[in-house]
PDB file of C-alpha atoms in Angstrom:
ATOM      1  CA  MET A 251       0.000   0.000   0.000  1.00 59.00           C
ATOM      2  CA  GLU A 252       1.310   3.455  -0.855  1.00 66.00           C
ATOM      3  CA  TYR A 253       0.051   6.727   0.616  1.00 71.00           C
ATOM      4  CA  HIS A 254       0.745  10.317  -0.327  1.00 71.00           C
ATOM      5  CA  TYR A 255       0.416  13.173   2.151  1.00 78.00           C
ATOM      6  CA  ASN A 256      -0.298  16.699   0.941  1.00 79.00           C
ATOM      7  CA  GLU A 257       1.548  18.399   3.764  1.00 80.00           C
ATOM      8  CA  ARG A 258       4.885  18.387   5.531  1.00 89.00           C
ATOM      9  CA  LEU A 259       5.447  15.484   7.900  1.00 90.00           C
ATOM     10  CA  SER A 260       7.354  15.724  11.165  1.00 93.00           C
ATOM     11  CA  SER A 261       7.207  12.332  12.927  1.00 95.00           C
ATOM     12  CA  LEU A 262       6.804   8.610  12.385  1.00 94.00           C
ATOM     13  CA  SER A 263       6.293   5.893  15.012  1.00 94.00           C
ATOM     14  CA  ALA A 264       5.023   2.295  15.046  1.00 94.00           C
ATOM     15  CA  ASP A 265       2.571   0.777  17.513  1.00 90.00           C
ATOM     16  CA  GLY A 266       2.370  -2.930  16.613  1.00 86.00           C
ATOM     17  CA  LYS A 267      -0.943  -2.460  14.761  1.00 87.00           C
ATOM     18  CA  GLY A 268       0.385   0.001  12.230  1.00 93.00           C
ATOM     19  CA  TYR A 269       2.139   3.328  12.380  1.00 94.00           C
ATOM     20  CA  TRP A 270       1.489   6.947  13.318  1.00 95.00           C
ATOM     21  CA  VAL A 271       2.448   9.932  11.191  1.00 95.00           C
ATOM     22  CA  GLY A 272       2.546  13.426  12.680  1.00 96.00           C
ATOM     23  CA  GLY A 273       2.329  16.546  10.565  1.00 95.00           C
ATOM     24  CA  GLU A 274       3.739  20.060  10.771  1.00 95.00           C
ATOM     25  CA  THR A 275       0.195  21.441  11.175  1.00 94.00           C
ATOM     26  CA  GLY A 276      -1.043  19.158  13.971  1.00 95.00           C
ATOM     27  CA  ILE A 277      -2.623  16.489  11.790  1.00 95.00           C
ATOM     28  CA  VAL A 278      -2.077  12.914  12.985  1.00 96.00           C
ATOM     29  CA  TRP A 279      -2.635   9.846  10.825  1.00 93.00           C
ATOM     30  CA  HIS A 280      -2.815   6.243  11.931  1.00 94.00           C
ATOM     31  CA  VAL A 281      -2.114   3.786   9.136  1.00 93.00           C
ATOM     32  CA  ASP A 282      -3.044   0.120   9.570  1.00 91.00           C
ATOM     33  CA  GLU A 283      -4.392  -2.742   7.462  1.00 90.00           C
ATOM     34  CA  GLN A 284      -7.820  -1.035   7.290  1.00 88.00           C
ATOM     35  CA  GLY A 285      -6.316   2.085   5.751  1.00 89.00           C
ATOM     36  CA  ARG A 286      -5.329   5.581   6.791  1.00 91.00           C
ATOM     37  CA  HIS A 287      -7.221   7.462   9.507  1.00 92.00           C
ATOM     38  CA  ARG A 288      -6.791  11.255   9.774  1.00 93.00           C
ATOM     39  CA  HIS A 289      -7.166  13.160  13.066  1.00 94.00           C
ATOM     40  CA  ALA A 290      -7.051  16.951  13.380  1.00 94.00           C
ATOM     41  CA  THR A 291      -5.682  17.922  16.800  1.00 96.00           C
ATOM     42  CA  GLY A 292      -5.560  21.702  16.475  1.00 95.00           C
ATOM     43  CA  LEU A 293      -1.941  21.549  17.663  1.00 96.00           C
ATOM     44  CA  ASP A 294       1.250  22.772  16.045  1.00 95.00           C
ATOM     45  CA  ARG A 295       4.029  20.461  14.786  1.00 96.00           C
ATOM     46  CA  ILE A 296       3.741  16.892  16.084  1.00 97.00           C
ATOM     47  CA  TYR A 297       7.097  15.612  17.336  1.00 97.00           C
ATOM     48  CA  ASP A 298       6.031  12.141  18.529  1.00 97.00           C
ATOM     49  CA  VAL A 299       2.963   9.913  18.857  1.00 97.00           C
ATOM     50  CA  VAL A 300       2.873   6.850  21.124  1.00 97.00           C
ATOM     51  CA  ARG A 301      -0.093   4.530  21.573  1.00 95.00           C
ATOM     52  CA  ASP A 302      -0.402   3.224  25.141  1.00 94.00           C
ATOM     53  CA  HIS A 303       0.124  -0.549  24.896  1.00 90.00           C
ATOM     54  CA  ARG A 304      -1.752  -1.103  28.199  1.00 90.00           C
ATOM     55  CA  SER A 305      -4.763   0.897  27.094  1.00 91.00           C
ATOM     56  CA  PRO A 306      -4.862   0.968  23.255  1.00 91.00           C
ATOM     57  CA  SER A 307      -7.493   3.724  23.131  1.00 93.00           C
ATOM     58  CA  LYS A 308      -5.003   6.161  24.759  1.00 95.00           C
ATOM     59  CA  VAL A 309      -2.528   8.060  22.596  1.00 96.00           C
ATOM     60  CA  TRP A 310       0.308  10.236  23.923  1.00 97.00           C
ATOM     61  CA  ILE A 311       1.216  13.197  21.704  1.00 98.00           C
ATOM     62  CA  ALA A 312       4.271  15.463  21.887  1.00 98.00           C
ATOM     63  CA  SER A 313       3.586  18.799  20.197  1.00 97.00           C
ATOM     64  CA  ARG A 314       5.592  21.989  19.735  1.00 97.00           C
ATOM     65  CA  ASN A 315       4.920  24.538  22.500  1.00 96.00           C
ATOM     66  CA  ALA A 316       1.902  22.566  23.773  1.00 97.00           C
ATOM     67  CA  GLY A 317       3.491  20.000  26.109  1.00 96.00           C
ATOM     68  CA  LEU A 318       2.810  16.311  26.513  1.00 97.00           C
ATOM     69  CA  GLN A 319      -0.826  15.524  25.815  1.00 97.00           C
ATOM     70  CA  LEU A 320      -3.025  12.498  26.397  1.00 96.00           C
ATOM     71  CA  TRP A 321      -5.699  11.824  23.783  1.00 97.00           C
ATOM     72  CA  GLN A 322      -8.299   9.068  23.565  1.00 97.00           C
ATOM     73  CA  LEU A 323      -9.412   7.306  20.414  1.00 94.00           C
ATOM     74  CA  ALA A 324     -13.194   7.204  20.110  1.00 93.00           C
ATOM     75  CA  GLY A 325     -14.326   5.595  16.883  1.00 86.00           C
ATOM     76  CA  ASP A 326     -12.977   7.706  14.034  1.00 84.00           C
ATOM     77  CA  SER A 327     -12.053  10.659  16.235  1.00 91.00           C
ATOM     78  CA  MET A 328      -9.562  11.570  18.951  1.00 95.00           C
ATOM     79  CA  ILE A 329     -10.571  13.436  22.113  1.00 97.00           C
ATOM     80  CA  HIS A 330      -8.123  15.517  24.154  1.00 97.00           C
ATOM     81  CA  ARG A 331      -8.057  14.263  27.762  1.00 96.00           C
ATOM     82  CA  LYS A 332      -5.150  16.003  29.488  1.00 95.00           C
ATOM     83  CA  THR A 333      -2.085  18.201  29.051  1.00 96.00           C
ATOM     84  CA  TYR A 334       0.868  17.628  31.381  1.00 96.00           C
ATOM     85  CA  THR A 335       2.861  20.596  32.630  1.00 95.00           C
ATOM     86  CA  ILE A 336       6.475  20.961  33.754  1.00 95.00           C
ATOM     87  CA  PRO A 337       7.812  23.308  36.454  1.00 93.00           C
ATOM     88  CA  CYS A 338       8.462  26.899  35.344  1.00 91.00           C
ATOM     89  CA  LYS A 339       7.037  26.374  31.828  1.00 94.00           C
ATOM     90  CA  GLY A 340       3.493  25.126  32.453  1.00 94.00           C
ATOM     91  CA  ASN A 341       2.284  23.598  29.181  1.00 95.00           C
ATOM     92  CA  ARG A 342       4.383  25.967  27.009  1.00 96.00           C
ATOM     93  CA  TYR A 343       7.231  23.555  26.261  1.00 97.00           C
ATOM     94  CA  SER A 344       8.145  21.245  23.420  1.00 97.00           C
ATOM     95  CA  PRO A 345       8.491  17.535  24.158  1.00 97.00           C
ATOM     96  CA  TYR A 346      10.615  15.980  21.419  1.00 97.00           C
ATOM     97  CA  ASP A 347      10.480  12.291  22.295  1.00 97.00           C
ATOM     98  CA  ILE A 348       8.260  10.011  24.392  1.00 97.00           C
ATOM     99  CA  GLU A 349       9.216   6.656  25.889  1.00 97.00           C
ATOM    100  CA  LEU A 350       6.494   4.600  27.545  1.00 95.00           C
ATOM    101  CA  THR A 351       7.311   1.642  29.827  1.00 94.00           C
ATOM    102  CA  ASP A 352       4.946  -0.611  31.771  1.00 90.00           C
ATOM    103  CA  SER A 353       4.633   1.877  34.613  1.00 90.00           C
ATOM    104  CA  ARG A 354       6.325   5.156  33.596  1.00 94.00           C
ATOM    105  CA  ILE A 355       6.418   7.700  30.828  1.00 96.00           C
ATOM    106  CA  PHE A 356       9.588   9.644  29.989  1.00 97.00           C
ATOM    107  CA  VAL A 357       9.638  12.861  27.976  1.00 98.00           C
ATOM    108  CA  ALA A 358      12.711  14.524  26.447  1.00 98.00           C
ATOM    109  CA  THR A 359      12.522  18.328  26.255  1.00 97.00           C
ATOM    110  CA  SER A 360      15.025  21.143  25.784  1.00 92.00           C
ATOM    111  CA  GLN A 361      14.615  21.778  29.548  1.00 94.00           C
ATOM    112  CA  GLY A 362      15.717  18.215  30.374  1.00 96.00           C
ATOM    113  CA  LEU A 363      14.291  14.733  30.882  1.00 97.00           C
ATOM    114  CA  TYR A 364      10.959  14.527  32.691  1.00 97.00           C
ATOM    115  CA  GLY A 365       8.813  11.596  33.754  1.00 96.00           C
ATOM    116  CA  MET A 366       5.994  10.288  35.894  1.00 94.00           C
ATOM    117  CA  THR A 367       4.337   7.069  36.918  1.00 92.00           C
ATOM    118  CA  THR A 368       1.512   6.523  34.445  1.00 87.00           C
ATOM    119  CA  GLY A 369      -0.950   5.308  37.099  1.00 76.00           C
ATOM    120  CA  ASP A 370      -0.675   8.629  38.953  1.00 71.00           C
ATOM    121  CA  ASP A 371      -3.225  11.316  38.318  1.00 78.00           C
ATOM    122  CA  GLU A 372      -0.513  13.955  38.504  1.00 78.00           C
ATOM    123  CA  PRO A 373      -0.929  16.983  36.225  1.00 81.00           C
ATOM    124  CA  GLN A 374       2.805  17.759  36.274  1.00 92.00           C
ATOM    125  CA  LEU A 375       5.821  15.788  35.071  1.00 95.00           C
ATOM    126  CA  LYS A 376       8.807  15.563  37.410  1.00 94.00           C
ATOM    127  CA  ARG A 377      12.305  16.564  36.360  1.00 96.00           C
ATOM    128  CA  ILE A 378      14.727  13.652  36.221  1.00 95.00           C
ATOM    129  CA  TYR A 379      17.760  15.089  34.454  1.00 95.00           C
ATOM    130  CA  PRO A 380      19.573  17.307  34.966  1.00 92.00           C
ATOM    131  CA  SER A 381      18.884  17.177  38.677  1.00 81.00           C
ATOM    132  CA  ALA A 382      19.099  20.319  40.781  1.00 62.00           C
ATOM    133  CA  ASP A 383      22.358  19.183  42.359  1.00 61.00           C
ATOM    134  CA  ASN A 384      23.482  17.601  39.058  1.00 56.00           C
ATOM    135  CA  THR A 385      24.614  14.419  40.830  1.00 48.00           C
ATOM    136  CA  GLY A 386      21.658  12.271  39.814  1.00 46.00           C
ATOM    137  CA  GLN A 387      20.815   8.994  41.446  1.00 49.00           C
ATOM    138  CA  LYS A 388      22.547   5.719  40.803  1.00 43.00           C
ATOM    139  CA  GLU A 389      19.464   3.501  41.117  1.00 40.00           C
ATOM    140  CA  GLY A 390      18.506   3.282  37.445  1.00 47.00           C
ATOM    141  CA  ILE A 391      15.142   4.813  36.584  1.00 48.00           C
ATOM    142  CA  ALA A 392      13.770   4.756  40.127  1.00 47.00           C
ATOM    143  CA  LEU A 393      14.335   8.488  40.413  1.00 46.00           C
ATOM    144  CA  SER A 394      12.239  10.493  42.822  1.00 47.00           C
ATOM    145  CA  GLY A 395      12.050  13.651  40.733  1.00 46.00           C
ATOM    146  CA  LYS A 396      12.659  15.739  43.881  1.00 48.00           C
ATOM    147  CA  SER A 397      14.514  18.916  43.170  1.00 45.00           C
ATOM    148  CA  SER A 398      14.520  22.544  44.148  1.00 48.00           C
ATOM    149  CA  LEU A 399      14.276  24.158  40.733  1.00 52.00           C
ATOM    150  CA  SER A 400      14.574  27.860  40.296  1.00 61.00           C
ATOM    151  CA  CYS A 401      12.687  29.415  37.424  1.00 66.00           C
ATOM    152  CA  ARG A 402      14.464  31.929  35.236  1.00 60.00           C
TER     153      ARG A 402
END
């Protein structure tokens, strides 16, 4: 199958059932064996799209200057559920990459690496790296996210 897109594309990711394509104008496509499904998010450039493997109707989207967002697939549409903030920037930051594990989500931004436990109902991601004291923790990914950040 071959598809042509009439706009500039900015991201590509696979989810086991197909792949996601993000556009420069906030359009997201999911391509699978049934075809191509277009979703207008109203966002700016899409940097990454990750379908939640534990809950396949949930989709995590990283968008320019709009933070990490959680969307839910509902039939042929996507519904915005939540935007996650970071300290000092609120939701006005650009997440460039998302990594989802069984219990945590990690987000790479120009302000650093942030994360949270996905079962938490926290509205804000916690800073992992660089840490406030820049020493980090030597226990793998079991980082507390505690820091005394100063906003500039």
